[in-house]
XYZ file of C-alpha atoms in Angstrom:
460
model
C -49.897 55.669 -8.439
C -48.992 54.864 -4.797
C -48.883 51.207 -5.808
C -46.597 52.029 -8.725
C -44.373 54.025 -6.407
C -44.335 51.155 -3.977
C -43.353 48.729 -6.721
C -40.752 51.159 -8.000
C -39.356 51.553 -4.501
C -39.278 47.804 -4.015
C -37.456 47.357 -7.308
C -34.979 50.058 -6.302
C -34.206 48.397 -2.989
C -33.916 45.030 -4.704
C -31.325 46.461 -7.097
C -29.456 48.051 -4.191
C -29.550 44.758 -2.303
C -28.157 42.855 -5.296
C -25.426 45.460 -5.774
C -24.466 45.312 -2.101
C -24.432 41.523 -2.220
C -22.298 41.614 -5.368
C -19.826 43.952 -3.689
C -19.724 41.851 -0.527
C -18.834 38.644 -2.361
C -16.889 40.191 -5.253
C -13.650 39.315 -3.456
C -14.488 35.697 -4.013
C -15.321 35.781 -7.698
C -13.552 38.911 -9.011
C -10.220 39.074 -7.200
C -9.411 35.370 -7.147
C -8.626 34.974 -10.814
C -5.834 35.417 -13.335
C -2.329 34.021 -13.163
C -0.976 32.336 -10.064
C 2.122 34.417 -9.383
C 5.465 32.633 -9.884
C 3.649 29.868 -11.764
C 2.684 29.500 -15.400
C -0.965 28.749 -14.779
C -4.292 30.534 -14.366
C -6.556 30.213 -11.345
C -9.434 29.302 -13.657
C -7.420 26.413 -15.145
C -6.553 25.079 -11.698
C -10.201 25.258 -10.638
C -11.381 23.354 -13.695
C -8.719 20.622 -13.609
C -8.794 20.191 -9.857
C -12.503 20.318 -9.166
C -13.585 18.176 -12.122
C -10.673 15.724 -12.495
C -8.040 15.592 -9.761
C -10.156 16.147 -6.665
C -12.384 13.078 -7.251
C -9.336 10.855 -7.860
C -7.506 12.130 -4.791
C -10.612 11.613 -2.662
C -10.724 7.975 -3.801
C -6.980 7.519 -3.314
C -6.816 8.596 0.322
C -9.682 6.243 1.226
C -7.427 3.244 0.559
C -5.565 1.487 3.367
C -2.109 2.518 2.151
C -2.934 6.190 2.631
C -5.314 6.172 5.571
C -2.993 4.621 8.182
C -0.287 7.021 9.322
C 2.549 6.456 11.867
C 2.945 9.460 14.130
C 4.488 10.459 17.458
C 2.077 12.751 19.271
C 3.932 12.817 22.586
C 7.262 14.088 21.298
C 8.224 17.061 23.495
C 8.319 20.587 22.124
C 11.998 21.549 21.624
C 11.424 25.294 21.933
C 9.277 25.911 25.029
C 7.519 24.070 27.827
C 4.484 22.143 26.620
C 1.379 24.072 27.599
C -1.281 21.884 26.024
C -4.778 23.136 26.567
C -7.987 21.138 26.681
C -10.364 22.554 24.105
C -12.720 20.011 22.569
C -12.816 16.298 23.170
C -12.820 16.054 19.359
C -9.228 17.287 19.481
C -8.101 13.869 20.730
C -6.754 11.282 18.280
C -7.892 7.641 18.256
C -5.159 5.032 17.836
C -5.668 2.022 15.569
C -5.878 -1.473 17.001
C -3.531 -4.092 15.553
C -6.436 -5.939 13.906
C -7.518 -2.745 12.106
C -4.210 -2.370 10.259
C -3.623 -3.861 6.807
C -1.477 -7.004 6.707
C 1.585 -5.072 5.524
C 1.651 -2.963 8.684
C 0.853 -5.535 11.369
C 3.554 -6.388 13.863
C 5.466 -3.142 13.362
C 6.712 -1.364 16.433
C 3.959 0.802 17.805
C 3.016 2.632 20.942
C 2.978 0.545 24.100
C 0.197 2.785 25.393
C -2.944 0.659 25.617
C -5.282 3.634 25.693
C -7.394 4.164 22.599
C -6.486 7.806 22.270
C -3.833 10.287 23.259
C -4.928 12.259 26.294
C -2.242 14.874 26.641
C -4.979 17.449 26.745
C -6.728 15.984 29.811
C -10.010 15.821 27.907
C -13.155 15.343 29.964
C -15.569 12.777 28.542
C -18.670 14.775 29.394
C -17.693 18.440 29.515
C -15.943 20.542 26.883
C -13.187 22.419 28.633
C -13.300 25.778 26.937
C -15.950 27.314 24.826
C -16.949 23.845 23.489
C -15.464 22.331 25.579
C 1.523 8.156 23.430
C 28.940 -20.478 19.330
C 30.034 -22.069 16.362
C 33.547 -21.483 14.909
C 34.955 -18.916 17.293
C 37.375 -17.585 14.687
C 34.518 -16.698 12.348
C 32.193 -15.276 14.990
C 31.123 -11.638 14.613
C 31.696 -9.400 17.591
C 28.647 -7.143 17.481
C 29.537 -5.119 20.547
C 28.748 -1.429 20.202
C 29.522 1.086 22.872
C 27.061 3.835 23.777
C 29.511 6.273 22.226
C 29.419 4.293 18.973
C 25.625 4.337 18.948
C 25.515 8.067 19.572
C 27.962 8.575 16.720
C 25.867 6.459 14.342
C 22.777 8.411 15.267
C 24.619 11.653 14.568
C 25.786 10.357 11.199
C 22.237 9.355 10.275
C 20.896 12.734 11.325
C 23.551 14.440 9.210
C 22.760 12.286 6.165
C 19.044 12.927 6.591
C 19.583 16.654 6.920
C 21.358 16.732 3.562
C 18.249 15.556 1.704
C 15.269 15.970 3.982
C 13.425 19.179 4.587
C 11.707 17.846 7.730
C 12.547 16.635 11.203
C 11.270 13.068 10.884
C 9.698 10.866 13.547
C 11.375 7.487 14.096
C 8.681 5.154 12.792
C 9.898 2.306 15.020
C 10.051 4.269 18.282
C 7.810 3.025 21.080
C 5.911 6.329 21.177
C 4.855 6.055 17.534
C 1.311 4.866 16.926
C -0.731 4.235 13.810
C -3.716 6.494 13.265
C -6.610 5.989 10.878
C -6.850 9.378 9.188
C -10.412 8.754 8.059
C -11.468 8.538 11.710
C -9.525 11.693 12.561
C -10.521 14.232 9.894
C -9.021 17.691 9.664
C -11.660 20.097 10.936
C -12.488 22.684 13.573
C -11.305 21.688 17.068
C -11.551 24.942 19.001
C -7.771 25.208 19.274
C -7.061 28.927 19.424
C -5.786 31.717 21.648
C -2.217 32.310 22.810
C -1.007 28.753 22.171
C -2.150 28.650 18.537
C -1.053 32.265 17.996
C 2.452 31.451 19.240
C 2.781 28.587 16.730
C 2.122 30.793 13.718
C 4.003 33.737 15.202
C 7.105 31.553 15.570
C 6.717 30.127 12.069
C 6.378 33.515 10.404
C 8.652 35.646 12.589
C 11.578 33.265 13.021
C 11.422 30.871 10.092
C 9.871 32.690 7.133
C 11.746 34.924 4.733
C 9.938 38.243 4.794
C 10.797 41.946 5.043
C 7.859 42.523 7.403
C 8.915 43.455 10.913
C 6.314 41.633 12.966
C 3.974 38.665 12.901
C 1.036 41.052 12.678
C 2.506 42.663 9.557
C 3.111 39.266 7.989
C -0.218 37.730 8.933
C -2.169 40.753 7.722
C -0.213 41.908 4.714
C 1.322 38.776 3.188
C 3.979 41.213 2.025
C 6.580 39.662 -0.288
C 7.873 42.605 -2.311
C 11.646 42.793 -2.353
C 12.152 39.074 -1.833
C 14.028 36.895 -4.301
C 12.112 34.089 -5.992
C 13.346 31.427 -3.558
C 12.369 33.338 -0.431
C 9.106 34.427 -1.996
C 8.278 30.822 -2.860
C 9.054 29.707 0.690
C 6.718 32.295 2.185
C 3.936 31.541 -0.264
C 4.116 27.791 0.445
C 3.765 28.382 4.194
C 1.029 30.954 3.677
C -0.793 28.589 1.313
C -0.659 25.748 3.824
C -1.943 28.134 6.509
C -4.810 29.141 4.225
C -5.688 25.508 3.548
C -5.856 24.739 7.262
C -8.168 27.709 7.815
C -10.402 26.654 4.931
C -10.809 23.169 6.397
C -11.752 24.442 9.829
C -14.267 26.795 8.179
C -15.705 24.058 5.941
C -16.023 21.501 8.746
C -17.019 23.753 11.603
C -18.807 22.717 14.767
C -22.268 24.097 14.133
C -23.373 25.910 17.300
C -27.061 26.088 16.401
C -27.487 22.357 15.815
C -28.207 20.236 18.859
C -26.035 17.111 19.138
C -27.693 13.754 18.710
C -27.043 10.838 21.017
C -25.928 7.473 19.703
C -25.162 4.702 22.212
C -24.925 7.298 24.962
C -22.388 9.457 23.090
C -22.749 12.913 21.619
C -22.721 13.139 17.837
C -21.977 16.725 16.920
C -22.961 18.308 13.631
C -20.258 19.693 11.344
C -20.680 21.895 8.326
C -19.571 25.046 6.475
C -19.376 28.305 8.414
C -19.612 31.123 5.871
C -19.051 33.800 8.507
C -15.785 32.146 9.601
C -14.642 31.830 5.990
C -15.399 35.476 5.255
C -13.668 36.598 8.438
C -10.461 34.889 7.311
C -10.548 35.547 3.562
C -12.869 38.359 2.520
C -11.074 41.419 1.200
C -13.135 43.726 3.427
C -12.254 41.934 6.653
C -8.571 41.346 5.890
C -7.543 44.719 4.470
C -7.694 43.256 0.998
C -5.315 40.395 1.792
C -7.740 37.457 1.943
C -7.638 36.750 -1.816
C -3.811 36.869 -1.706
C -3.818 34.168 0.949
C -6.058 32.071 -1.262
C -3.749 32.689 -4.227
C -0.900 31.370 -2.059
C -2.909 28.177 -1.589
C -3.045 27.766 -5.366
C 0.718 28.276 -5.498
C 1.368 25.663 -2.792
C -0.981 23.245 -4.558
C 0.899 23.635 -7.840
C 4.254 23.087 -6.107
C 3.046 19.780 -4.616
C 1.468 18.770 -7.921
C 4.732 19.455 -9.750
C 6.628 17.228 -7.279
C 4.142 14.402 -7.843
C 4.492 14.651 -11.629
C 8.295 14.936 -11.471
C 8.377 11.674 -9.495
C 6.359 9.839 -12.181
C 9.222 7.392 -12.974
C 9.364 6.495 -9.286
C 5.616 5.818 -9.024
C 5.784 3.555 -12.079
C 8.251 1.258 -10.284
C 6.941 1.634 -6.719
C 4.943 -1.008 -4.857
C 2.195 0.333 -2.600
C 2.105 -2.763 -0.435
C -0.599 -3.467 2.134
C -1.000 -7.223 1.642
C -4.101 -6.828 -0.522
C -2.771 -7.173 -4.068
C -5.987 -6.000 -5.707
C -6.171 -2.834 -3.634
C -2.441 -2.198 -4.055
C -2.860 -2.346 -7.836
C -5.821 0.017 -7.686
C -3.777 2.515 -5.692
C -0.999 2.433 -8.280
C -3.441 2.983 -11.153
C -5.024 5.932 -9.334
C -1.636 7.563 -8.789
C -0.637 7.089 -12.423
C -3.987 8.531 -13.518
C -3.411 11.591 -11.309
C 0.056 12.056 -12.779
C -1.233 11.680 -16.335
C -3.995 14.262 -15.876
C -1.648 16.689 -14.131
C 0.928 16.369 -16.917
C -1.538 16.928 -19.739
C -3.585 19.660 -18.055
C -1.170 21.551 -15.818
C 2.297 20.626 -17.071
C 4.882 23.358 -16.577
C 2.848 25.259 -13.986
C 5.757 25.482 -11.536
C 9.362 25.345 -12.699
C 11.716 24.347 -9.892
C 14.759 24.897 -12.120
C 14.212 28.639 -11.822
C 15.110 28.425 -8.110
C 18.696 28.186 -6.811
C 19.905 28.858 -10.360
C 22.331 31.748 -9.760
C 25.912 31.782 -8.512
C 26.609 28.180 -7.362
C 28.141 29.159 -4.019
C 25.378 31.613 -3.155
C 22.677 29.244 -4.386
C 24.022 26.419 -2.230
C 24.032 28.665 0.847
C 20.480 29.850 0.104
C 19.288 26.290 -0.415
C 20.781 25.256 2.923
C 19.090 28.193 4.630
C 15.828 27.315 2.879
C 16.063 23.702 4.098
C 17.006 24.642 7.673
C 14.102 27.054 7.953
C 11.680 24.364 6.870
C 13.187 21.786 9.232
C 12.607 24.226 12.074
C 8.968 24.557 11.068
C 8.611 20.764 11.141
C 9.950 20.789 14.714
C 7.467 23.499 15.709
C 4.661 21.032 14.930
C 5.642 19.181 18.120
C 4.620 22.313 20.028
C 1.024 22.330 18.810
C -1.226 21.910 21.846
C -4.088 20.064 20.118
C -3.485 16.450 19.139
C -5.609 16.472 16.003
C -4.098 19.798 14.918
C -0.643 18.403 15.636
C -1.419 15.260 13.609
C -2.522 17.137 10.502
C 0.168 19.774 10.949
C 2.867 17.099 10.996
C 1.345 15.323 7.980
C 1.130 18.445 5.839
C 4.511 19.860 6.808
C 6.076 16.498 6.023
C 4.093 16.335 2.788
C 5.423 19.711 1.700
C 8.905 18.679 2.875
C 8.717 15.527 0.761
C 7.711 17.619 -2.258
C 10.654 19.958 -1.689
C 12.940 16.937 -1.350
C 11.779 15.629 -4.742
C 12.093 19.034 -6.386
C 15.406 20.229 -4.953
C 17.343 17.231 -3.579
C 16.878 14.699 -6.361
C 18.237 14.686 -9.894
C 15.822 13.574 -12.582
C 17.873 10.514 -13.518
C 17.838 9.276 -9.899
C 14.042 8.950 -9.992
C 14.462 5.963 -12.332
C 16.775 4.174 -9.912
C 15.415 3.074 -6.538
C 18.950 2.368 -5.343
C 19.680 6.086 -5.627
C 16.362 7.474 -4.523
C 13.813 6.083 -2.105
C 10.810 7.496 -0.279
C 9.636 6.069 3.011
C 6.055 4.920 3.309
C 5.236 7.823 5.648
C 6.665 10.307 3.143
C 4.427 8.970 0.368
C 1.387 8.999 2.646
C 2.146 12.566 3.689
C 2.750 13.764 0.133
C -0.524 12.527 -1.312
C -2.601 13.385 1.741
C -1.214 16.921 1.599
C -2.042 17.182 -2.088
C -5.514 15.905 -1.258
C -5.919 18.473 1.544
C -4.912 21.339 -0.761
C -7.131 19.968 -3.526
C -10.084 19.773 -1.142
C -9.430 23.348 -0.009
C -9.641 24.595 -3.601
C -12.888 22.663 -4.031
C -14.211 24.193 -0.792
C -13.518 27.703 -2.119
C -15.920 26.891 -4.946
C -18.459 25.565 -2.428
C -18.245 28.745 -0.359
C -18.752 30.832 -3.502
C -21.943 28.889 -4.167
C -23.154 29.428 -0.598
C -22.547 33.157 -0.928
C -24.459 33.300 -4.187
C -27.380 31.422 -2.630
C -27.604 34.143 0.020
C -28.564 36.794 -2.490
């Protein structure tokens, strides 16, 4: 009898343990389902199509030379406050590509004159992490090409005006001397230790001053994700930014610096171990630890993903005529086939998930004013990326903001018929790189949600 009681007691506690585990991870499997608000698609459909079909293709795509080399200015000054970069981890630095490492199509382009291999704005110590882990023939026919400084300033202003009419981002001059090419595969998006007041100020400025929301403070916005009372356009804007924020947090949780794993030493250098941090993921997304808002943030990621995916499918006529030139004809052809495959799968599996024609569809005068406000808010956010105090965070922030901006440009600044005519519509190389890398980042984040679910289940 005592043995039976003991077994009964053990069974009871086992049931209680399973129930408690089920409650603790229910946010992940129970709340993150159903329709993605403001889209005509279910979370379950996105998971299936992304994880089984699109994610593998996007992973292959961004490995190719066209998409792994990105031109970026990491020393552009912050336009809003004095730069207060902080040294956190040496892994926050960004390694610049050598000329010989670039594909033929990019060699000889204007790049940074800085001979250092990485940007050291953060004063990173090679041995010690600074905090917790721690850039004259016939004279009558001769052309007079003289331009005054005033003329040049005027031309620059005209170009900026023309860009602002179509572009949703403040764009780096790809031929400026401070621009360098970075191999994105050598500079993955992951945990860097960048946090505290500097990081908090970035998101506070984005949400408080540039997001449409009825919440009164950054704390209200960050915690509640409150969007009731907003029109579709403003609601979509907020959800895109929130979704991008969620994706960034998922990546730092999925590729976290593991504190309990001793670094190995290869050629006298530390090789740190990176992996998923379930505690960090739960802290940012579990319903219990976020007042029930974690799943909403993840839903916003799904929304942002579907917006980018819609832009990629809308631009299908453009991809069919585009040349993804690197100098390697075989690889260039492979890249084009991969993109067309992605578009085909997205069209057949997720077509109609986000309808951009529902936005800015009211009174023409009011819609035009709202669209201008929408664009100006996003351009401000792109400028805020130059205030990020961690180089690797700044790199991926600029890529993803520009990727989203390129998607918005395709959706709201281009008529469908123009996509068939490259004289009327053209995307710069950096815009294409940003667009597909951003889609890949969001796709990976959705796949990582599945991986975290599996880790939580294994803990039972």
